[in-house]
Tab-separated table of C-alpha atoms and ligand atoms in Angstrom:
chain	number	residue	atom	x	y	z
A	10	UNK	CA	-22.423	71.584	-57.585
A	11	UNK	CA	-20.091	69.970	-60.069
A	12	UNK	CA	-22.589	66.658	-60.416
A	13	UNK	CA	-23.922	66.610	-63.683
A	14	UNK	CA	-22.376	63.775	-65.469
A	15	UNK	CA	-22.210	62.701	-69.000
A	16	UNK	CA	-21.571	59.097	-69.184
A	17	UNK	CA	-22.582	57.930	-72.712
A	18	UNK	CA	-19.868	60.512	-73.656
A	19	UNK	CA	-17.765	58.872	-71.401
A	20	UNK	CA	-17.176	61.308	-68.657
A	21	UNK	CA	-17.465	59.124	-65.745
A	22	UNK	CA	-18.300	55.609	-64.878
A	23	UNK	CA	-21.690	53.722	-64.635
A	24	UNK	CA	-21.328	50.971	-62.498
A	25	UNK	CA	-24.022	49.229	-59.732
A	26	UNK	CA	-23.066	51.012	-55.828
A	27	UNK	CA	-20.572	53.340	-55.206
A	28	UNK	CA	-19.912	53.034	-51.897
A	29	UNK	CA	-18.144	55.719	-49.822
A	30	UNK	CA	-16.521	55.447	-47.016
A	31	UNK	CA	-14.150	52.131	-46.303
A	32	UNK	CA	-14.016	52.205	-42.780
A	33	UNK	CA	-15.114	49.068	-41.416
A	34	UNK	CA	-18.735	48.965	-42.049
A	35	UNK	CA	-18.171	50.500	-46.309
A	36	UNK	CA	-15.638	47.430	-46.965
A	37	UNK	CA	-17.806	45.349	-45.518
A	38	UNK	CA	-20.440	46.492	-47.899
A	39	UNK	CA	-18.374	46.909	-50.827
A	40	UNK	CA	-17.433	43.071	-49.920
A	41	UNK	CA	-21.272	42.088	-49.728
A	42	UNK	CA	-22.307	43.895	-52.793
A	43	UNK	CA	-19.719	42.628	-54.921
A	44	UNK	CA	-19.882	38.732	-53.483
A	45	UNK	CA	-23.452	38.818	-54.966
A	46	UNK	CA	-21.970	39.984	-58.371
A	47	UNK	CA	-22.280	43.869	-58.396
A	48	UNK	CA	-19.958	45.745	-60.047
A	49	UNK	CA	-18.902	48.338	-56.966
A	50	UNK	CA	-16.818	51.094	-56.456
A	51	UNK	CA	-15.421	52.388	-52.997
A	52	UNK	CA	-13.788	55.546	-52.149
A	53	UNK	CA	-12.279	56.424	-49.083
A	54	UNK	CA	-10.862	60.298	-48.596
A	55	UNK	CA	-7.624	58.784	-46.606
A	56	UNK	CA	-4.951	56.208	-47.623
A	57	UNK	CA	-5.707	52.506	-47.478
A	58	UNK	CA	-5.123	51.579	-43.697
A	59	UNK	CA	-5.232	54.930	-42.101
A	60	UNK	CA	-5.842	55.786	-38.463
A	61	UNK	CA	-8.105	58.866	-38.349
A	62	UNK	CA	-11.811	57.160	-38.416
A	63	UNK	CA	-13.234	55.042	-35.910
A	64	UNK	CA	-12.029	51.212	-37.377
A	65	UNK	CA	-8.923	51.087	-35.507
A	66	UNK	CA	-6.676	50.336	-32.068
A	67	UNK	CA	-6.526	46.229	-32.565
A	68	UNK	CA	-8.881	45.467	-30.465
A	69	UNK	CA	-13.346	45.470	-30.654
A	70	UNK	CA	-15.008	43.593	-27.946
A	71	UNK	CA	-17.490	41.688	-29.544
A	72	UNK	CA	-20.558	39.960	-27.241
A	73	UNK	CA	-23.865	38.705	-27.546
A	74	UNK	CA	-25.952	38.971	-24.725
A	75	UNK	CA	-26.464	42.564	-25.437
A	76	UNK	CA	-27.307	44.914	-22.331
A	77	UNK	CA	-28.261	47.992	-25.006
A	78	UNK	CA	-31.446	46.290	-26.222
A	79	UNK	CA	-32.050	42.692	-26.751
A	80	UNK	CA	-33.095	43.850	-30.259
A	81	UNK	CA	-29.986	43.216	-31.066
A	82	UNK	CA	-29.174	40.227	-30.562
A	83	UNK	CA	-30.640	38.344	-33.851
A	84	UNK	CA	-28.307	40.676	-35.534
A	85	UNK	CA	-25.297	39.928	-33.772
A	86	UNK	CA	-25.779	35.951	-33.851
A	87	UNK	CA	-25.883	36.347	-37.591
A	88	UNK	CA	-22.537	38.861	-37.649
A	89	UNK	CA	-20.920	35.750	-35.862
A	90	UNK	CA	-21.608	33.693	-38.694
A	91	UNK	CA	-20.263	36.069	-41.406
A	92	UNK	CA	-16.967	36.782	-39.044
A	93	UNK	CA	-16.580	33.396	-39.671
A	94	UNK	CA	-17.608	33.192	-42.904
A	95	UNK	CA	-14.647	36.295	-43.726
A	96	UNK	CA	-12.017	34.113	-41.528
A	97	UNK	CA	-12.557	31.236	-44.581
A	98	UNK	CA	-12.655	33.455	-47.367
A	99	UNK	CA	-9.870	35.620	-46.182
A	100	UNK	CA	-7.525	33.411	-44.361
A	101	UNK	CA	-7.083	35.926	-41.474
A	102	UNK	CA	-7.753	35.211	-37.624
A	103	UNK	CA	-10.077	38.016	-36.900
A	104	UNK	CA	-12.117	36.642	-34.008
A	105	UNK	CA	-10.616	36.022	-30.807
A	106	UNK	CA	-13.197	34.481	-28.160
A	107	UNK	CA	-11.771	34.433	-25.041
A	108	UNK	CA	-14.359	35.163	-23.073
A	109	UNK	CA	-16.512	38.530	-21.976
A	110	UNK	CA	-16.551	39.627	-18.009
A	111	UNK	CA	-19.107	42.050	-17.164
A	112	UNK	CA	-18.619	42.933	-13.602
A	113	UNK	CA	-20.546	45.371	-11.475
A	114	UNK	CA	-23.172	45.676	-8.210
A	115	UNK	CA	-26.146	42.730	-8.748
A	116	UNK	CA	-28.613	45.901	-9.957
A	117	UNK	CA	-25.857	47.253	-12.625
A	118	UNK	CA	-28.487	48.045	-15.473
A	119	UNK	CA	-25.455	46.667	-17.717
A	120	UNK	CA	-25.935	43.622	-15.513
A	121	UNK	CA	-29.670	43.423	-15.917
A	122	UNK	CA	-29.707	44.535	-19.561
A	123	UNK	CA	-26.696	41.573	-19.840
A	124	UNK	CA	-29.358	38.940	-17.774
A	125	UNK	CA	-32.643	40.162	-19.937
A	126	UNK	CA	-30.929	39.383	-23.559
A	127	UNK	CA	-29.701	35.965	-22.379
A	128	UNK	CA	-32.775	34.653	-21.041
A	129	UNK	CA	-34.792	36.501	-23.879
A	130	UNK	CA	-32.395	35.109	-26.573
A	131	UNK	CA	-31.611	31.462	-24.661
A	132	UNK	CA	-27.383	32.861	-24.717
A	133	UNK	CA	-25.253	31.080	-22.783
A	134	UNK	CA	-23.825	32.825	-19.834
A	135	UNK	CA	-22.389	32.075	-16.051
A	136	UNK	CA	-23.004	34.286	-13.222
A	137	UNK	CA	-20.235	34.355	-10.822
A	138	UNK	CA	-21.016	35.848	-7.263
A	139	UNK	CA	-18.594	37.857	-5.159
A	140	UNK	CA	-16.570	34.299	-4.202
A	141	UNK	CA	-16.727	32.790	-7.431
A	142	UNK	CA	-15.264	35.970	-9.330
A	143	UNK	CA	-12.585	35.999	-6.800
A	144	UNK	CA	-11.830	32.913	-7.190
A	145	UNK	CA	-11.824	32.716	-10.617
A	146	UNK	CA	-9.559	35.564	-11.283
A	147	UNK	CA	-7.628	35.546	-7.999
A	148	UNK	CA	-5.741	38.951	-8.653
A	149	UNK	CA	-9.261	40.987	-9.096
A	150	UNK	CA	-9.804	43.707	-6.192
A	151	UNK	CA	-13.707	43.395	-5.774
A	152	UNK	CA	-16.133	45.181	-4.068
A	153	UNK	CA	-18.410	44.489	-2.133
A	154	UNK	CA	-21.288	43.259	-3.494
A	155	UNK	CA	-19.830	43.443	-6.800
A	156	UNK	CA	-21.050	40.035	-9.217
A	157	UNK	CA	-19.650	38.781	-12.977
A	158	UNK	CA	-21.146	37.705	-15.567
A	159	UNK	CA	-19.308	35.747	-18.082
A	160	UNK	CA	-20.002	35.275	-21.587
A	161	UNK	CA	-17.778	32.487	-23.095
A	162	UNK	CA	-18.509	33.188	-26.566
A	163	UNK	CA	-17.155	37.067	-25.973
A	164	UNK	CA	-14.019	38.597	-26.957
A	165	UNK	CA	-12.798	40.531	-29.583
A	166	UNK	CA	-12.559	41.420	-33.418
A	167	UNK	CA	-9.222	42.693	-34.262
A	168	UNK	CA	-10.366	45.714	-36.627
A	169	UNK	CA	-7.399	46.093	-38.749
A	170	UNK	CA	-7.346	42.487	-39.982
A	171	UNK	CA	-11.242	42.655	-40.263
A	172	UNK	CA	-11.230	45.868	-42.597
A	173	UNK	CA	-8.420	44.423	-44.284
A	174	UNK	CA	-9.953	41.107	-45.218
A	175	UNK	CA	-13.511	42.725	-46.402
A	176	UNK	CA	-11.174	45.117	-48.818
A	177	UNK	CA	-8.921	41.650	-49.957
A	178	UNK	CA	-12.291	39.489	-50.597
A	179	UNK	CA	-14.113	42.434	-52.064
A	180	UNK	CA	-11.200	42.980	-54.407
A	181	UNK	CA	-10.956	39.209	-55.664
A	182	UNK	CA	-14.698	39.789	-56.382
A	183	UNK	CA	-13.997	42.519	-58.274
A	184	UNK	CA	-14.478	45.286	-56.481
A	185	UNK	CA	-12.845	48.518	-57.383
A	186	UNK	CA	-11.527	50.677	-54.388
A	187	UNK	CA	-9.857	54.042	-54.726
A	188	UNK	CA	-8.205	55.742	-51.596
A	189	UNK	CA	-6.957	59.445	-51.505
A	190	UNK	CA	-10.517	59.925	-53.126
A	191	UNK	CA	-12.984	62.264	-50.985
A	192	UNK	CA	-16.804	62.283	-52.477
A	193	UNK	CA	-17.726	65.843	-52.356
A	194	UNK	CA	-21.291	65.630	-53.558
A	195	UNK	CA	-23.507	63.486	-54.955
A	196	UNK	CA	-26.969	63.531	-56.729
A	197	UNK	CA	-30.051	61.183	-56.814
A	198	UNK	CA	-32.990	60.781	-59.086
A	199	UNK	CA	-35.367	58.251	-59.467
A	200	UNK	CA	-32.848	56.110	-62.017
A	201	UNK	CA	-29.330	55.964	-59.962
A	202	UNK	CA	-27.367	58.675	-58.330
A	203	UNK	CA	-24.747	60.927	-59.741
A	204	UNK	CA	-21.193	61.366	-57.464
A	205	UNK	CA	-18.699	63.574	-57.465
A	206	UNK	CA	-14.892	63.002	-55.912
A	207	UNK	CA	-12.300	65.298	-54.873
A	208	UNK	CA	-9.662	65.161	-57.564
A	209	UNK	CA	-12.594	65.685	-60.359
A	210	UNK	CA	-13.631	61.420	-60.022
A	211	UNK	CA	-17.066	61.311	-61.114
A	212	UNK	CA	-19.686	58.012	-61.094
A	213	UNK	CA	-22.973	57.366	-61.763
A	214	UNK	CA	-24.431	54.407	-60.107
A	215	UNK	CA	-27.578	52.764	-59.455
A	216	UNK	CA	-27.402	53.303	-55.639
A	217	UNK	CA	-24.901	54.685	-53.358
A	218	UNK	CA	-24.176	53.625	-50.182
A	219	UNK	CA	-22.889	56.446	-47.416
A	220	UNK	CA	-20.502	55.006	-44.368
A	221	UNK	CA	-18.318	57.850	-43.350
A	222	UNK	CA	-18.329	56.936	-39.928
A	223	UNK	CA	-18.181	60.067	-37.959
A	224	UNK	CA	-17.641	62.315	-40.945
A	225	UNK	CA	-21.672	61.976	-41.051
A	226	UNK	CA	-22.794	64.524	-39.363
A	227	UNK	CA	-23.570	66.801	-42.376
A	228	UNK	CA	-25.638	63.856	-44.252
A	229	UNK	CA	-27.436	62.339	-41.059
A	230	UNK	CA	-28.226	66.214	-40.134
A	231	UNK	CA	-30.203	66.811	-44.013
A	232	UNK	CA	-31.626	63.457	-43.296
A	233	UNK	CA	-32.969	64.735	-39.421
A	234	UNK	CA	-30.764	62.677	-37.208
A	235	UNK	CA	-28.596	64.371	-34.813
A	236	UNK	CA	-25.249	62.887	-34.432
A	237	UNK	CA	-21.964	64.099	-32.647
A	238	UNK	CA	-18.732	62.714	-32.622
A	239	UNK	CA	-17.024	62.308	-29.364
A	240	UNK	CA	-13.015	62.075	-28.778
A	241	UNK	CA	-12.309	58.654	-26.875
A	242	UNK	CA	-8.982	57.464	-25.726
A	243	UNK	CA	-7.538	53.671	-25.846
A	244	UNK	CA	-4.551	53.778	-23.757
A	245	UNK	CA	-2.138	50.311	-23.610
A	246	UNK	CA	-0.241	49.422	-20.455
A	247	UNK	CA	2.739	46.882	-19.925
A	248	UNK	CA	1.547	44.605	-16.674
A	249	UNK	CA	3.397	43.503	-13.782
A	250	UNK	CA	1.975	39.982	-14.217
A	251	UNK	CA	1.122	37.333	-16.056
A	252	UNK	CA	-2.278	37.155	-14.238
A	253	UNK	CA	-3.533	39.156	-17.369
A	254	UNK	CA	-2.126	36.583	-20.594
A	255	UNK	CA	-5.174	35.970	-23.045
A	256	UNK	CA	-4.878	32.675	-22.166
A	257	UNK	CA	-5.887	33.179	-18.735
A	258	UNK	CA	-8.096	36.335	-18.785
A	259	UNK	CA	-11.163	37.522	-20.554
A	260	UNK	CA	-11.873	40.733	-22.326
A	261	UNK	CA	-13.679	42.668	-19.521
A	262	UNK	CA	-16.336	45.756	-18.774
A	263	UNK	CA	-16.675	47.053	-15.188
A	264	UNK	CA	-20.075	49.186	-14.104
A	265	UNK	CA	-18.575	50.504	-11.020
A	266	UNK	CA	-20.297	53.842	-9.167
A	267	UNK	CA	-16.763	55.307	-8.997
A	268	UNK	CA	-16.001	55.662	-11.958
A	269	UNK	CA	-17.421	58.142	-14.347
A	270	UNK	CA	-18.356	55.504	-17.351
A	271	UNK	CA	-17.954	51.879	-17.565
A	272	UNK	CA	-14.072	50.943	-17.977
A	273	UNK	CA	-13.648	48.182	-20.367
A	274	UNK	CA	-10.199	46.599	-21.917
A	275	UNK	CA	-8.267	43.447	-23.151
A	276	UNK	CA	-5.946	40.995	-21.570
A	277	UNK	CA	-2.781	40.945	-23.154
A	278	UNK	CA	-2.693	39.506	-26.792
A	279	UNK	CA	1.417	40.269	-26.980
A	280	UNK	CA	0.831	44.468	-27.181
A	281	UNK	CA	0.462	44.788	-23.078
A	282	UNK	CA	-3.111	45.406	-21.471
A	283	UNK	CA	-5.614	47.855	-23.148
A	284	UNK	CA	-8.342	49.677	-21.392
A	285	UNK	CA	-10.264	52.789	-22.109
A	286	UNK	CA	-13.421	54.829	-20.342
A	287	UNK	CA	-16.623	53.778	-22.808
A	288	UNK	CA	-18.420	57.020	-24.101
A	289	UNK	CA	-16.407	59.616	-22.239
A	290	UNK	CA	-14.409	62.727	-23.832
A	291	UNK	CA	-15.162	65.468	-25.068
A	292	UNK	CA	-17.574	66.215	-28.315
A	293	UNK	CA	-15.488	67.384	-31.170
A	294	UNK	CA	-15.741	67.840	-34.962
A	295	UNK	CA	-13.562	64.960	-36.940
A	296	UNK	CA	-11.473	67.210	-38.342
A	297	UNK	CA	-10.763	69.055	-35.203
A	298	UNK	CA	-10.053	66.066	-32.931
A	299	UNK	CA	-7.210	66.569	-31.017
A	300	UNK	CA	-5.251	63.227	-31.950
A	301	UNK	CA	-2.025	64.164	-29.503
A	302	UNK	CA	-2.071	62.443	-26.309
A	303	UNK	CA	-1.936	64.336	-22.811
A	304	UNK	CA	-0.511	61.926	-19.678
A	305	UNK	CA	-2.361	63.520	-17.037
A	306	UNK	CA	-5.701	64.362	-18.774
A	307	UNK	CA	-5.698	60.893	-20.711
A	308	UNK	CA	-3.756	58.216	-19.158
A	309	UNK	CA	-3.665	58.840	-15.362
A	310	UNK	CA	-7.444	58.457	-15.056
A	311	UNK	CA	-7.849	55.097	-16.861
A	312	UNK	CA	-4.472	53.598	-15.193
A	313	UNK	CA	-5.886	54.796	-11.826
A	314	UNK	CA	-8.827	53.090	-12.795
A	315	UNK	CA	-7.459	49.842	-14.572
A	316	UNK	CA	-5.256	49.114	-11.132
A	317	UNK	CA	-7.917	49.694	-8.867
A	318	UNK	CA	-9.903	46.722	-10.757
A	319	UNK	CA	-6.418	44.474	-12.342
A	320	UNK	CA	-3.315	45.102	-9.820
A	321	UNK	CA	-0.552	45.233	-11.850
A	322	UNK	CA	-1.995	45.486	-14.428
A	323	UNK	CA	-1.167	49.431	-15.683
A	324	UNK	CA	2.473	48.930	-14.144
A	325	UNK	CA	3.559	50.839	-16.950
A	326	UNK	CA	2.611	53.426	-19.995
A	327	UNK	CA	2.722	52.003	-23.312
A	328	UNK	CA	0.757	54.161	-25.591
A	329	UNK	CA	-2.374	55.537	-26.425
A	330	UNK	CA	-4.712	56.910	-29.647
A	331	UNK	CA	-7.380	58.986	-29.465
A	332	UNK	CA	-10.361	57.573	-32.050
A	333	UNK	CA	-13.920	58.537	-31.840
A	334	UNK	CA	-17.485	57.488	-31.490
A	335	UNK	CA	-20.250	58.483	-33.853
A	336	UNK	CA	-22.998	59.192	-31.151
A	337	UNK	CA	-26.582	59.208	-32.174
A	338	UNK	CA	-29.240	60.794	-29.220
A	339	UNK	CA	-30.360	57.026	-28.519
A	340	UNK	CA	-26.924	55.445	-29.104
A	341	UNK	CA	-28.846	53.191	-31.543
A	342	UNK	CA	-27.069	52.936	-35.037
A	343	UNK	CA	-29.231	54.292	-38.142
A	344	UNK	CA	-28.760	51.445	-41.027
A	345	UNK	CA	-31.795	53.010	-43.371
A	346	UNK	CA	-32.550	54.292	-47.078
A	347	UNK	CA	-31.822	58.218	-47.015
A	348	UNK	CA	-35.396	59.545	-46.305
A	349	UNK	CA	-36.712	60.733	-50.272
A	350	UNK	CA	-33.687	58.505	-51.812
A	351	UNK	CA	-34.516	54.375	-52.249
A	352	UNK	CA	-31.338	54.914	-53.988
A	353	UNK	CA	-29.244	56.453	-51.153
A	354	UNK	CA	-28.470	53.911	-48.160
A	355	UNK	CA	-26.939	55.379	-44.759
A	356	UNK	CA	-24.941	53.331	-42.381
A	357	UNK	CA	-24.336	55.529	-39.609
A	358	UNK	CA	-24.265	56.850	-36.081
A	359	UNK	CA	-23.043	53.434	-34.154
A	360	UNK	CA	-22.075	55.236	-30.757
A	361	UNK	CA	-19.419	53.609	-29.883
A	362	UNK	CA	-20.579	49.974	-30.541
A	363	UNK	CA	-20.909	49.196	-33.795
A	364	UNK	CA	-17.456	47.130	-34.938
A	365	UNK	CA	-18.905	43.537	-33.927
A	366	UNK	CA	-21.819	44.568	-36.522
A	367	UNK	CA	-19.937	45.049	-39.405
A	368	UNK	CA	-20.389	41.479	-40.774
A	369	UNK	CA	-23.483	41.931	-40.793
A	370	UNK	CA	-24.040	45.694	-41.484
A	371	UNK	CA	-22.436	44.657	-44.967
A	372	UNK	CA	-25.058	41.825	-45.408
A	373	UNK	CA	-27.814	44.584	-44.544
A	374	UNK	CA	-27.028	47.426	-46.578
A	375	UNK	CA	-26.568	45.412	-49.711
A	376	UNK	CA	-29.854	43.985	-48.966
A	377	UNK	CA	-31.077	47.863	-49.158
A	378	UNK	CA	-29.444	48.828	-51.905
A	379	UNK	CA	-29.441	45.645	-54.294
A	380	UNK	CA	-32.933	44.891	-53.789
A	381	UNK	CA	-34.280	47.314	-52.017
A	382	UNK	CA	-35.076	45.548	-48.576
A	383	UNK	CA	-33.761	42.887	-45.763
A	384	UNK	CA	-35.010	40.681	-44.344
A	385	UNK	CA	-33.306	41.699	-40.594
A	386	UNK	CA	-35.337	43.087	-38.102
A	387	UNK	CA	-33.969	46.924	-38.513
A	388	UNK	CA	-37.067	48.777	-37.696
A	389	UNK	CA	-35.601	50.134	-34.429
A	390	UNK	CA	-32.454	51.738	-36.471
A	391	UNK	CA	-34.355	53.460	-38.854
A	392	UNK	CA	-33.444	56.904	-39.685
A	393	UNK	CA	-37.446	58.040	-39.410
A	394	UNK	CA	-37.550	57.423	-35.563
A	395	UNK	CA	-36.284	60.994	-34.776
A	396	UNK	CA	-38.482	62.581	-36.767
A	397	UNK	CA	-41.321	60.962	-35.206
A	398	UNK	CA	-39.671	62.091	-31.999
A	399	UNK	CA	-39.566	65.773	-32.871
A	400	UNK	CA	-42.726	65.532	-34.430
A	401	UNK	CA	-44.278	64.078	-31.007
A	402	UNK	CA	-42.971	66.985	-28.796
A	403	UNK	CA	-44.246	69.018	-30.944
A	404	UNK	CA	-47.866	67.891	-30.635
A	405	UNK	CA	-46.853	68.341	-26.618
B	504	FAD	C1	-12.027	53.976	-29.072
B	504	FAD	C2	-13.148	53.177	-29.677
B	504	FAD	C3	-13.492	51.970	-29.114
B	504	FAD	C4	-14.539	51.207	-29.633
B	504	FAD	N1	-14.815	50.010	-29.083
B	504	FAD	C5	-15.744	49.195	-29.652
B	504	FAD	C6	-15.936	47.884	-29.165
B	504	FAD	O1	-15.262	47.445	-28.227
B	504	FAD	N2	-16.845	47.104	-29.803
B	504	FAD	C7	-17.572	47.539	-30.862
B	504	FAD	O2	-18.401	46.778	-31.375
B	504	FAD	N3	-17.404	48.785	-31.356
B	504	FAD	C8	-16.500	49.620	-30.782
B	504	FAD	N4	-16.282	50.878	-31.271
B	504	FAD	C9	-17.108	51.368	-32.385
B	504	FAD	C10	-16.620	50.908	-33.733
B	504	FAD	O3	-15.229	50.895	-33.804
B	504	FAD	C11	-17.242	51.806	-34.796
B	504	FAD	O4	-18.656	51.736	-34.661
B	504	FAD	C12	-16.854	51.405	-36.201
B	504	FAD	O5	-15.456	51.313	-36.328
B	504	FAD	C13	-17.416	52.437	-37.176
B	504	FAD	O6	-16.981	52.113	-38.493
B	504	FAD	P1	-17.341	53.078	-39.704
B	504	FAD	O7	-16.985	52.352	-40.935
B	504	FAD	O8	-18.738	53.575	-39.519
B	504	FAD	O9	-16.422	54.364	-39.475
B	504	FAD	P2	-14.856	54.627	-39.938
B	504	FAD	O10	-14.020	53.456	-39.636
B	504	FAD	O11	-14.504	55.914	-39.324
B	504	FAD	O12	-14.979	54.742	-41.502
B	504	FAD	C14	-15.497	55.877	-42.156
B	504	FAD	C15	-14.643	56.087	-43.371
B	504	FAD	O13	-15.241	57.071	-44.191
B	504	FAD	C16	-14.206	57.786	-44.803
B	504	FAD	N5	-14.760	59.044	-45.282
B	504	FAD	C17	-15.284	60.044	-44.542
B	504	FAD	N6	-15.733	61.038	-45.321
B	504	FAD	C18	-15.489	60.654	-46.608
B	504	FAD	C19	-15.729	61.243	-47.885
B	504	FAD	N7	-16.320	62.439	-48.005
B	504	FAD	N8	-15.369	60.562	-48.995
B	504	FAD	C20	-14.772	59.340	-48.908
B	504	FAD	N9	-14.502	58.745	-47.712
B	504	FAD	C21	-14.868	59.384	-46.579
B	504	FAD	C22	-13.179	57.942	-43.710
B	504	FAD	O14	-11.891	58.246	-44.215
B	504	FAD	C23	-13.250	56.579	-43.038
B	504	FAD	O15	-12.284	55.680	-43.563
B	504	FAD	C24	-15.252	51.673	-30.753
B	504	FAD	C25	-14.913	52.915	-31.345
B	504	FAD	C26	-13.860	53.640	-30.816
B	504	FAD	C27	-13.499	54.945	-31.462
């Protein structure tokens, strides 16, 4: 362990949060930490706008009424407000809301889940029957029995733009990020935490804030949560229509018994129609992923599946990148102070669903590590809770 550091002989740097990681949820703290005057430092171990984490494929569907847990959705009302916010300060269009269609049978716990959060959290949403779905979006094969529900203020984050604009504004607030830069270690006592980099870096820093997507699995594992990371394919399509423009079709998720996950996708923005299985590939380490692209094993099945929903819509293959999920056991996200470290905060795990958070994930974990607590409602993606699950089958 090369993490002893001698600053006052100036090895090193002192400065407030190192944060590493710059995905989309580290530049979003980076941003937050320095917007509230912190001097920060962020490292990321590729270049600046690289493919291989989770933060990219240019599109996120983002959604309130939140079928996962109405927990939620106090969270996600308050990541609308700092999309927005980062749309002023950056000057970038990052939210597009054109609309959310969950479709499925009546008793689709998506459905349900969809239902419960909107009348918990008084959300806006229209339920179209059978008919009213049909014709809505005349080109949909339905069916039968299968019901919408549409969520006008759904639609999508564009994830390049976003991550770009949280590294931009974090920079004109002085932020310092470094790319090219792995952390290979770091050390915390009861003053700050000592890192170490890759190519010898070293920093010392009040707190340091961990968001290496699905390169977590070594940290969340010392800190007892189990995480996996799972290979998941976006594939893009050219339609036959024009039944599919953004201006005339919402982003979409389908709960249908034939399928082996929910399909979900995007109408066409201007780079064809993009759809993908949610939660379904195989588990692999994130240096192992297979990134190359097989037709048969990871195109046919969600064209089969895209034109059995949207005719004409998979008329034919654009492209397609393989990215991947960071799945905890309960698919909740763990947003917590490393357990033994007030000094260490983890932003982890987010199974698949995290992107429309990362306003707000920023907002949260420099409330952890600038002051030590938030005032969100987070109890429910604390790191403890699987601890207190192993704990309780073992008193079984
Ligand atoms: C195909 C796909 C579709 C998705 N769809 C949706 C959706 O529709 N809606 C939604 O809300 N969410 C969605 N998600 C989830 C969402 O994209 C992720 O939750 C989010 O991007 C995670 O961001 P992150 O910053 O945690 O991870 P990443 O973007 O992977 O960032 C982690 C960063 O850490 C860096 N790093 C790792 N190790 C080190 C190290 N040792 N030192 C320095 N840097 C390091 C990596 O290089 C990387 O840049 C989807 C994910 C995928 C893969």
């Amino acid at each position: 362990l090369k993490s002893v550091i001698d600053v006052e002989n100036g090895e090193g740097m002192e400065v407030d949060i190192v944060v590493a990681g710059l995905g989309a949820m580290g530049s979003s703290v980076a941003m937050h930490c320095s917007l509230r005057g912190a001097r920060v430092r962020g490292f990321d171990r590729f270049e600046r706008g690289h493919a291989y984490g989770s933060s990219n494929g240019k599109s996120r569907i983002i959604r309130q009424a939140y079928y996962e847990d109405a927990a939620y959705v106090p969270l996600l009302l308050r990541a609308y407000e700092l999309w927005e916010d980062l749309e002023r300060r950056s000057g970038e269009r990052i939210l597009h809301l054109l609309g959310l269609l969950l479709a499925g049978k009546e008793d689709s716990p998506i459905l349900q889940g969809a239902l419960a959060a909107a009348r918990q959290h008084a959300l806006h949403i229209e339920a179209l029957d059978n008919r009213a779905m049909h014709a809505r979006y005349p080109t949909l094969r339905l069916q039968p029995g299968e019901v919408g529900l549409l969520e006008p203020r759904g639609g999508l984050v564009v994830p390049e733009t976003a991550v770009r604009a949280f590294q931009s504004v974090a920079v004109g607030a002085g932020a310092e990020l470094h790319f090219g830069t792995a952390m290979t270690d770091w050390r915390a006592d009861g003053d700050g935490v000592d890192v170490t980099f890759a190519d010898g870096e070293r920093a010392r820093a009040d707190a340091l804030v961990l968001a290496l997507g699905p390169w977590s699995g070594a940290t969340l594992d010392c800190a007892g949560v189990p995480m996996h990371a799972q290979r998941n394919v976006q594939v893009w399509f050219s339609p036959a229509t024009d039944a599919y423009e953004a201006s005339r079709f919402p982003a979409f998720l389908l709960d249908r018994a034939s399928l082996p996950v929910p399909l979900y996708g995007f109408p066409d923005l201007g780079d064809g129609v993009k759809a993908a299985f949610h939660g379904y590939g195989i588990v692999a380490g994130p240096d192992e992923l297979e990134r190359s692209i097989d037709e048969e094993r990871d195109v046919a099945p969600v064209a089969r599946a895209l034109e059995a929903w949207m005719p004409g819509a998979a008329a034919s293959y654009r492209e397609a990148k393989a990215c991947m999920y960071s799945v905890t056991p309960d698919e909740n996200f763990v947003i917590d102070r490393y357990p033994g470290k007030s000094n260490v905060v983890v932003c982890a795990g987010f199974s698949g669903h995290g992107f429309k958070f990362a306003s707000v994930v920023g907002e949260i974990a420099a409330d952890l590590a600038l002051d030590g607590a938030t005032r969100h409602r987070i109890d429910f993606l604390r790191a403890g809770r699987f601890a207190r699950e192993r704990d309780a089958a073992g008193d079984r």
